[in-house]
Short mmCIF file of N, CA and C in Angstrom, two decimals:
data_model
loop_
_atom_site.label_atom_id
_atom_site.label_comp_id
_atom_site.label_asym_id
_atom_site.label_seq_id
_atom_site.Cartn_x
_atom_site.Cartn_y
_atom_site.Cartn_z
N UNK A 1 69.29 85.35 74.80
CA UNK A 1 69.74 84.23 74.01
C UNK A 1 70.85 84.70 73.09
N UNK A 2 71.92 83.68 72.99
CA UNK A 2 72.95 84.21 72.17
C UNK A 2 72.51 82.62 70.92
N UNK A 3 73.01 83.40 69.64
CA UNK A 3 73.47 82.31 68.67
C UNK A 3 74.57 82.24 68.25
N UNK A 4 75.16 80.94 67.65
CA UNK A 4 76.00 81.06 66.88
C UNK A 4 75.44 80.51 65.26
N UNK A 5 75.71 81.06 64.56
CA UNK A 5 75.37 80.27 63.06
C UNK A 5 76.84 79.91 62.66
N UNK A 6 76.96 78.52 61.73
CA UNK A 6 77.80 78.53 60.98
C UNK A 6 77.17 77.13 59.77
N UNK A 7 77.88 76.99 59.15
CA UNK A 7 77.64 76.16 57.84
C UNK A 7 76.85 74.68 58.28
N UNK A 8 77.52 73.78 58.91
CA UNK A 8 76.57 72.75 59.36
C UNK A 8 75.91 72.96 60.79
N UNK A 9 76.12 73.65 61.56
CA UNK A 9 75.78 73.58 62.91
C UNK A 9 75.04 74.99 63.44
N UNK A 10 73.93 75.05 63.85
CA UNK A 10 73.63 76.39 64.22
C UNK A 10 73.48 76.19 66.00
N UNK A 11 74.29 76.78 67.13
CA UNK A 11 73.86 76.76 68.17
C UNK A 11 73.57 78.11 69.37
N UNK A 12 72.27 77.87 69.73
CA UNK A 12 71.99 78.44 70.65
C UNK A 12 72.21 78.57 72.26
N UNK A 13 72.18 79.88 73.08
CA UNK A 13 72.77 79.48 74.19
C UNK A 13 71.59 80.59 75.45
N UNK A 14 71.12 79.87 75.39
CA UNK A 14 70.05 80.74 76.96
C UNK A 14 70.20 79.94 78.58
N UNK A 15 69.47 81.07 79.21
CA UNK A 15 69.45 80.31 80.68
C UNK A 15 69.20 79.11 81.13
N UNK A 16 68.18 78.56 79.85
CA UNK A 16 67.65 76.89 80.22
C UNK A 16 69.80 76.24 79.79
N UNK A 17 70.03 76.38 79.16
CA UNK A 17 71.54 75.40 78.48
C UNK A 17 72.08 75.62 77.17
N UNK A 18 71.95 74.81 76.34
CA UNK A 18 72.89 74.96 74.60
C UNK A 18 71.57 74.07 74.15
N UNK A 19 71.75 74.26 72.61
CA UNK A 19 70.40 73.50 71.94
C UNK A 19 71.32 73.84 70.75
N UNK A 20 71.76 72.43 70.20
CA UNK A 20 72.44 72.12 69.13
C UNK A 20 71.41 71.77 68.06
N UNK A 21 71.63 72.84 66.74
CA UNK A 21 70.86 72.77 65.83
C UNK A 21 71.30 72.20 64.12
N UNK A 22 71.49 71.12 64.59
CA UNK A 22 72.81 70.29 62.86
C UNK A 22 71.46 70.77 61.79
N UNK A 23 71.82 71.13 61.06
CA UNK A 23 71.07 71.36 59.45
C UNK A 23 70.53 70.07 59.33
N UNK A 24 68.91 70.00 58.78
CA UNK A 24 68.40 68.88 58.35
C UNK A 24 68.10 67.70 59.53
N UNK A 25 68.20 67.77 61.00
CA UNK A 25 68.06 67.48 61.89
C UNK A 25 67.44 68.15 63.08
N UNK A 26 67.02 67.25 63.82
CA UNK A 26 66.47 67.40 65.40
C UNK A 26 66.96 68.14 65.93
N UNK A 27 66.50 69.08 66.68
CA UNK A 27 67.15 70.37 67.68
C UNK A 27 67.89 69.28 68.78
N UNK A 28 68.75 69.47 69.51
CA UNK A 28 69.72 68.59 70.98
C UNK A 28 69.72 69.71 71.54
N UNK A 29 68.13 69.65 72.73
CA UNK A 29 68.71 70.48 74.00
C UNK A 29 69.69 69.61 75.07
N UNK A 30 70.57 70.55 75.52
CA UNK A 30 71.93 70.20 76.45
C UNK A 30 71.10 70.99 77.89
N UNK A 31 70.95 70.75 79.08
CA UNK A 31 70.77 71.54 79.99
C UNK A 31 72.30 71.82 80.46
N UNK A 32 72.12 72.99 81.14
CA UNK A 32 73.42 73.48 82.04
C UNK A 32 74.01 72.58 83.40
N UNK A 33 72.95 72.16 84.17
CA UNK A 33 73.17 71.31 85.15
C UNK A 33 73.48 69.59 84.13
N UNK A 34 73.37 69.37 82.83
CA UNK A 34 74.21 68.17 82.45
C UNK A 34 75.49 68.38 82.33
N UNK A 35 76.31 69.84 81.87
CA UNK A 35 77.35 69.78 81.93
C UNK A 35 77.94 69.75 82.85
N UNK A 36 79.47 69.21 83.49
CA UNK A 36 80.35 69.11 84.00
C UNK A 36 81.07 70.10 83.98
N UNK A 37 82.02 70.68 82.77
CA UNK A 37 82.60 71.83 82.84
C UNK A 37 82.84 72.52 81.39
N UNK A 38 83.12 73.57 81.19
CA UNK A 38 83.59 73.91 79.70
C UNK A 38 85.00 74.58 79.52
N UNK A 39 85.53 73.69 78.35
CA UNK A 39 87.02 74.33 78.65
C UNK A 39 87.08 75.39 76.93
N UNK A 40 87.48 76.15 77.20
CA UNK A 40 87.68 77.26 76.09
C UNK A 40 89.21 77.00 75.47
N UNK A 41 89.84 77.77 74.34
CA UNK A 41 90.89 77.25 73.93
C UNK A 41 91.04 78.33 72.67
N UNK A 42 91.62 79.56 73.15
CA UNK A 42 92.55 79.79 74.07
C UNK A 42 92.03 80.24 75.23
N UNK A 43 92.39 79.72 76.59
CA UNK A 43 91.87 80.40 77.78
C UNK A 43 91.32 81.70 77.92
N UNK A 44 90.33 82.21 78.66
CA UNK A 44 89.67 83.43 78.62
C UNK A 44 89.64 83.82 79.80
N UNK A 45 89.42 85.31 80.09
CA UNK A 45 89.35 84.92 81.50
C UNK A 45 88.43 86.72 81.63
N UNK A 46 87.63 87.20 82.78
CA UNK A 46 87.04 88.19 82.89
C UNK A 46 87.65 89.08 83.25
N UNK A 47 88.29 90.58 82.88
CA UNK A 47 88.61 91.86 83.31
C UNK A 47 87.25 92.47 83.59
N UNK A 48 87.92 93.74 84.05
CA UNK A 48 86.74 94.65 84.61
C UNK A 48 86.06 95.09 82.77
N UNK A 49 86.63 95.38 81.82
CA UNK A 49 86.41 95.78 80.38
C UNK A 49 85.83 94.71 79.77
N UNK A 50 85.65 93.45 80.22
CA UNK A 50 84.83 92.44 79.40
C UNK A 50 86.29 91.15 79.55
N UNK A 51 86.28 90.28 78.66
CA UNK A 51 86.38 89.02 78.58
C UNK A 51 87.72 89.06 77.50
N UNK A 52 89.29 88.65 78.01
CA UNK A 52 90.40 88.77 76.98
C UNK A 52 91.09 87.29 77.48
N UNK A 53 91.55 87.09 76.31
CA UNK A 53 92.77 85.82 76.01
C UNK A 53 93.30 86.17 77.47
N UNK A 54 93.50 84.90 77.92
CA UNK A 54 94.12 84.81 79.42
C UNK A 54 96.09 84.74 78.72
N UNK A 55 96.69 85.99 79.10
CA UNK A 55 98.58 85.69 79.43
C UNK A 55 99.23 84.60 80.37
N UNK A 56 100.08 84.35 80.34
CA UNK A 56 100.97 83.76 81.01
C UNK A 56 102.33 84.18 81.07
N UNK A 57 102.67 84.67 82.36
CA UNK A 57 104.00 84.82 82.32
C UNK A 57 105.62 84.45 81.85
N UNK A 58 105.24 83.29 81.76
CA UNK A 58 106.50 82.47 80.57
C UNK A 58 105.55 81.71 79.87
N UNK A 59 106.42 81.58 78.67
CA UNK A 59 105.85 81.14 77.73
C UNK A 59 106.89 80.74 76.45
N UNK A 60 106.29 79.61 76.01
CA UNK A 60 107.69 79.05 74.64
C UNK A 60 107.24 79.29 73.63
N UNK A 61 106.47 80.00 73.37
CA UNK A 61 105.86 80.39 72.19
C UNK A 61 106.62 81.67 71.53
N UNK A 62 106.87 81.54 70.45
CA UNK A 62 107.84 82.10 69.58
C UNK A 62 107.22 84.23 69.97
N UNK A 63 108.41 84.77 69.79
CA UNK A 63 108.13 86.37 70.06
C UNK A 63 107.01 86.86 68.86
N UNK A 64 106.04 87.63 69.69
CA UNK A 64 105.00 87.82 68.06
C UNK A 64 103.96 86.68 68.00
N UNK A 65 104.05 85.61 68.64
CA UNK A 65 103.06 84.75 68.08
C UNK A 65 101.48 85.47 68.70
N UNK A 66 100.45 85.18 67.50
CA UNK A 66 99.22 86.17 67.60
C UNK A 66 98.51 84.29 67.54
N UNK A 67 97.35 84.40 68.61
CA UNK A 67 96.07 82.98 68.32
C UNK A 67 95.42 82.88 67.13
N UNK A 68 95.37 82.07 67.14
CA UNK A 68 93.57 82.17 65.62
C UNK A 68 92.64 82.80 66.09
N UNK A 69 92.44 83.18 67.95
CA UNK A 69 91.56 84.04 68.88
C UNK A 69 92.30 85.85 68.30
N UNK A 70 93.41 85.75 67.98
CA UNK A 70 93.51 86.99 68.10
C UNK A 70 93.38 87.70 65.94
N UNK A 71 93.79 86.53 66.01
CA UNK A 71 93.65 86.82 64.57
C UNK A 71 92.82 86.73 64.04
N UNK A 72 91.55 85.63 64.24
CA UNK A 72 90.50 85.40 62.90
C UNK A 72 89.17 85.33 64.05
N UNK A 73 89.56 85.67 65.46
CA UNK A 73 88.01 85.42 66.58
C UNK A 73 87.83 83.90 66.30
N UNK A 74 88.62 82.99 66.31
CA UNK A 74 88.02 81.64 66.72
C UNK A 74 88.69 81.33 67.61
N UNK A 75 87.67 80.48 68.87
CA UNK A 75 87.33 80.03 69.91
C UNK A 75 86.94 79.04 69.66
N UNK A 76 87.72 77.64 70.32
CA UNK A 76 87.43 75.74 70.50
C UNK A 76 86.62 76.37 71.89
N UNK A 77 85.58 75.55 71.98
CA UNK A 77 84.80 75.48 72.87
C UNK A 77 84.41 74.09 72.98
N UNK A 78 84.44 72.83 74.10
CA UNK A 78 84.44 72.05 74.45
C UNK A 78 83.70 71.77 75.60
N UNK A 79 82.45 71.38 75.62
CA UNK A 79 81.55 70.58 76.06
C UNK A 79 81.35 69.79 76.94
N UNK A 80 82.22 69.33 77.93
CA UNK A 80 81.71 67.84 78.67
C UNK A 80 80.75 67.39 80.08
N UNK A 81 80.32 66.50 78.66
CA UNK A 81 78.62 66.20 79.38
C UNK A 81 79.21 65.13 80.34
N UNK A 82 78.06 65.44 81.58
CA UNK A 82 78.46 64.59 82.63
C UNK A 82 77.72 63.10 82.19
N UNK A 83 76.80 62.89 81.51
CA UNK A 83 76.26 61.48 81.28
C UNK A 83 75.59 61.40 79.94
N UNK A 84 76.34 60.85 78.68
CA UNK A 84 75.52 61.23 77.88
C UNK A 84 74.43 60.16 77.63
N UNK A 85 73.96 59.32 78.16
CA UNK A 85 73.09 58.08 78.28
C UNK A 85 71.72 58.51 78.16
N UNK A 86 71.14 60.24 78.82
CA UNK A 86 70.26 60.16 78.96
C UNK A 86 69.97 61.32 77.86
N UNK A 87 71.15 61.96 77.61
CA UNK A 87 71.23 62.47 76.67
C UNK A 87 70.92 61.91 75.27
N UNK A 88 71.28 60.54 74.91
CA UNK A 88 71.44 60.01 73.50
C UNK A 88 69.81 59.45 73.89
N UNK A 89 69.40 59.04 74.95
CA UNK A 89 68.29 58.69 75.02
C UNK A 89 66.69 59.68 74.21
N UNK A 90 67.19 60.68 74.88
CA UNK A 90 65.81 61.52 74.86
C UNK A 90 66.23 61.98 73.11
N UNK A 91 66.79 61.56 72.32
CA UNK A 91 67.53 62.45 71.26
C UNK A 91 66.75 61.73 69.73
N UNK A 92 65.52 62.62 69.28
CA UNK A 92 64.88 62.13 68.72
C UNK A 92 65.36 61.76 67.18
N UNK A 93 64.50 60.72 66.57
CA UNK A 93 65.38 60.45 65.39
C UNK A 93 66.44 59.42 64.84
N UNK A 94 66.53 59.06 64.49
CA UNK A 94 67.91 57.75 64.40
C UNK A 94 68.95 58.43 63.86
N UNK A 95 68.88 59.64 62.74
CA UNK A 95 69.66 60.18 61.60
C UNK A 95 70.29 61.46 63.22
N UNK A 96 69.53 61.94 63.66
CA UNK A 96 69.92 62.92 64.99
C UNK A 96 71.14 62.12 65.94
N UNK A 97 70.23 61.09 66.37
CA UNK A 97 71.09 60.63 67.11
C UNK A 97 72.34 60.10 66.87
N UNK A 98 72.30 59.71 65.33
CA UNK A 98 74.02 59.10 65.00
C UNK A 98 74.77 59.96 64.87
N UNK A 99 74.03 61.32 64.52
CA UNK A 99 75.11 62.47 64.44
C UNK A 99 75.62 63.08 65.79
N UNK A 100 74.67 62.74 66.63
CA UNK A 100 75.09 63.22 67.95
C UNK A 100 76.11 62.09 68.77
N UNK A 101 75.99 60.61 68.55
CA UNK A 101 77.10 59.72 69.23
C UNK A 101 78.74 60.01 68.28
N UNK A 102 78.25 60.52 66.82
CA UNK A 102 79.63 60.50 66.10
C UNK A 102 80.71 61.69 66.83
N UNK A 103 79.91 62.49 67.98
CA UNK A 103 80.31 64.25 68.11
C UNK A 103 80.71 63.69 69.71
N UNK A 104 79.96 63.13 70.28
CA UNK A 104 80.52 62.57 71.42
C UNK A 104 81.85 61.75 71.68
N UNK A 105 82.72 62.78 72.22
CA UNK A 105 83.94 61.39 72.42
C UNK A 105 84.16 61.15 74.10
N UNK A 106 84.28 59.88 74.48
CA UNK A 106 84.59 59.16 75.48
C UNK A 106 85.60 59.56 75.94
N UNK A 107 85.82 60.04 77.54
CA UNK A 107 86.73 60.88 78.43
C UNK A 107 87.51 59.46 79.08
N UNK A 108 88.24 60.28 79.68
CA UNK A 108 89.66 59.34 80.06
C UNK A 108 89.62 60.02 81.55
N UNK A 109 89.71 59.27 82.75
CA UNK A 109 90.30 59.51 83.87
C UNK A 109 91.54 60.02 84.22
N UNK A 110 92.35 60.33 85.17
CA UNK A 110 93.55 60.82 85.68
C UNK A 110 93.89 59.52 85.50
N UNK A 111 93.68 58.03 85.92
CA UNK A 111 94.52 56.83 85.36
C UNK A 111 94.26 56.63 84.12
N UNK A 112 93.93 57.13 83.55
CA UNK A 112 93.51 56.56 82.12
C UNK A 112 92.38 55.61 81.69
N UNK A 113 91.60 55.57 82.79
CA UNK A 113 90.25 54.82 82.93
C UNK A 113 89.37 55.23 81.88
N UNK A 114 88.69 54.90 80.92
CA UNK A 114 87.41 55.46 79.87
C UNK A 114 86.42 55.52 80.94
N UNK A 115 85.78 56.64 80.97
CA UNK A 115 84.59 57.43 81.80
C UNK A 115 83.45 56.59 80.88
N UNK A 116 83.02 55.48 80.70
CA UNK A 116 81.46 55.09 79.73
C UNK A 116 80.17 56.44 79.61
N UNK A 117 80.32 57.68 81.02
CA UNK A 117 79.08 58.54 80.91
C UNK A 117 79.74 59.51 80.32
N UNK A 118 80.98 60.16 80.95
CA UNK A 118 81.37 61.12 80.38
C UNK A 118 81.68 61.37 78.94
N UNK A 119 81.88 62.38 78.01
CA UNK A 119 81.76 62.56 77.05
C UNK A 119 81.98 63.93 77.19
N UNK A 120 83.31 64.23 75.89
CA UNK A 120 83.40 65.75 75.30
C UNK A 120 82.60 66.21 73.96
N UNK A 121 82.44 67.53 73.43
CA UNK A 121 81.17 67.64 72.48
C UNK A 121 82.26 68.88 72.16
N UNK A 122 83.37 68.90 71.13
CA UNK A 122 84.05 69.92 70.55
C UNK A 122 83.39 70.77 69.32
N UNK A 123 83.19 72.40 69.45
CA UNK A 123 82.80 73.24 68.92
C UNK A 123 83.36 74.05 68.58
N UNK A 124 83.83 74.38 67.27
CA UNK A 124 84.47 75.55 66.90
C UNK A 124 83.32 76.82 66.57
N UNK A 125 83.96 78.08 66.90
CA UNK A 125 83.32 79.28 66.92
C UNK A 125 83.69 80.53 66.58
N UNK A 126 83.12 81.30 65.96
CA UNK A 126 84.07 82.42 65.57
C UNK A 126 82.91 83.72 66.25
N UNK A 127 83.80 84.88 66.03
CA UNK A 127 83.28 85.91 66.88
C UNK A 127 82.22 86.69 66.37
N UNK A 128 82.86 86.21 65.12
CA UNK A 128 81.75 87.43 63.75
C UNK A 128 80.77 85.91 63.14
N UNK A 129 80.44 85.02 63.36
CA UNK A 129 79.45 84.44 63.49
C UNK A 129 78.28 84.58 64.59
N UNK A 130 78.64 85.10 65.99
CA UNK A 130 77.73 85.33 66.70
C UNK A 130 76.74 86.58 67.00
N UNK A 131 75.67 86.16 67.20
CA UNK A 131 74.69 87.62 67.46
C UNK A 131 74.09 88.00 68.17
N UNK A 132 75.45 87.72 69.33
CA UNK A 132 75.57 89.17 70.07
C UNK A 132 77.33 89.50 70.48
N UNK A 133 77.56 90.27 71.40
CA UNK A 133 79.00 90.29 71.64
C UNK A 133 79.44 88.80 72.30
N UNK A 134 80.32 88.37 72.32
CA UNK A 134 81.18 87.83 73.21
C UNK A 134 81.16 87.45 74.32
N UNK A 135 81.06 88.87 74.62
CA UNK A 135 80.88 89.05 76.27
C UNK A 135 80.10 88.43 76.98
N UNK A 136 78.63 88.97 76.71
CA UNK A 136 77.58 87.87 76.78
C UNK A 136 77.61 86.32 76.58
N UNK A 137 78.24 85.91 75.60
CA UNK A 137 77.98 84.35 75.88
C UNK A 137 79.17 83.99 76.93
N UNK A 138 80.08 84.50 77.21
CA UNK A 138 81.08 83.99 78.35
C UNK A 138 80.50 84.52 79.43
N UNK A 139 79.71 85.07 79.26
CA UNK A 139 79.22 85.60 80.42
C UNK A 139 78.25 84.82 81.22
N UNK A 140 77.08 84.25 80.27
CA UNK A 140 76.15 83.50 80.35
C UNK A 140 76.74 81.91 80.66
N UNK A 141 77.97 81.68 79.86
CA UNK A 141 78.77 80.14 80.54
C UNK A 141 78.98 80.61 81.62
N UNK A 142 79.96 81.05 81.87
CA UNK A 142 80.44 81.42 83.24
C UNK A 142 79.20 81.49 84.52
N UNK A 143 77.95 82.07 84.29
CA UNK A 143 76.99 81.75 85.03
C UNK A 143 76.57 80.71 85.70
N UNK A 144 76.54 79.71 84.57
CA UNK A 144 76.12 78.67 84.69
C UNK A 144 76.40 77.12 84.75
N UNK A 145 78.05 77.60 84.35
CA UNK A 145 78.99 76.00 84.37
C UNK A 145 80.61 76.91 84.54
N UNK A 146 81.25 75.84 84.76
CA UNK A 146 82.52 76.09 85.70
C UNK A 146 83.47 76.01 84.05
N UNK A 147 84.34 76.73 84.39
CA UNK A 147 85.32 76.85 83.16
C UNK A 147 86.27 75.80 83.56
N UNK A 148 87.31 74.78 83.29
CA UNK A 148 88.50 73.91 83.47
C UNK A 148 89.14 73.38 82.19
N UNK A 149 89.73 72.85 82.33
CA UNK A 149 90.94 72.04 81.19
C UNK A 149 90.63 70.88 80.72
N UNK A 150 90.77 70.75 79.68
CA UNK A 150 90.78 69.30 78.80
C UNK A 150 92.24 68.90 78.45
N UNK A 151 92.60 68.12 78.91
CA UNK A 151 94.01 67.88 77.95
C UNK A 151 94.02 66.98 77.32
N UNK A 152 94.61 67.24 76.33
CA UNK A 152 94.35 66.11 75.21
C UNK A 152 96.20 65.23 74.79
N UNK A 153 95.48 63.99 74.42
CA UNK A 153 97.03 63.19 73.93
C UNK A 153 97.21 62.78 72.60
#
């Protein structure tokens, strides 16, 4: 099991999925088979040495520019649940659950269609909040759900 702690949100990450722990609220287990995919930000990707910021060969980003990944270990980690219906369902509490529809946002198709099941669940994370390496929790996503892109407008 990996954690993350931070000020309002404490989350956990084992083989069963994620189990979102908001302060003063209901635990939200997520299983792995609900997610769809997880997109990281800045891209990551696996070497033989563990888990580094994915390069790109061109790039418009000014000479020198360092991430908030390289500078301060934070990692956007993004969520999207394939249906959150049964999700908001099982989600005990009224005060739980409003905090959990306020965190849910409604996905957009390649036409621009609103997905009604789909839903993204954005998480910020830092490196020296977690307890264990890194490695391990990309390791443990990567196991268990497919890494892809969110783009946002």
């Amino acid at each position: 099991m990996c954690t993350h702690r931070s000020l309002p949100l404490d989350v956990d990450f084992d083989e069963e999925g994620v189990v979102l722990r908001p302060w003063f609220l209901q635990p939200i287990p997520i299983a792995w088979k609900e997610l769809e995919f997880i997109c990281l930000t800045p891209a990551m990707e696996r070497h033989p040495d563990g888990w580094r910021e994915k390069t790109y060969p061109v790039s418009y980003l000014p000479k020198g520019f360092r991430s908030t990944f390289a500078t301060a270990g934070h990692l956007w980690v993004e969520l999207v649940v394939r249906d959150r219906r049964p999700l908001l369902a099982r989600t005990d509490g009224r005060w739980t659950r409003a905090w959990l529809t306020t965190r849910l946002h409604p996905m957009l198709d390649a036409s621009d269609q609103r997905q009604p099941d789909q839903s993204l669940l954005g998480l910020d994370f830092y490196k020296h909040r977690l307890d264990a390496p890194l490695d391990t929790l990309l390791d443990l996503m990567a196991r268990h759900c497919r890494f892809d892109l969110v783009v946002h407008f």
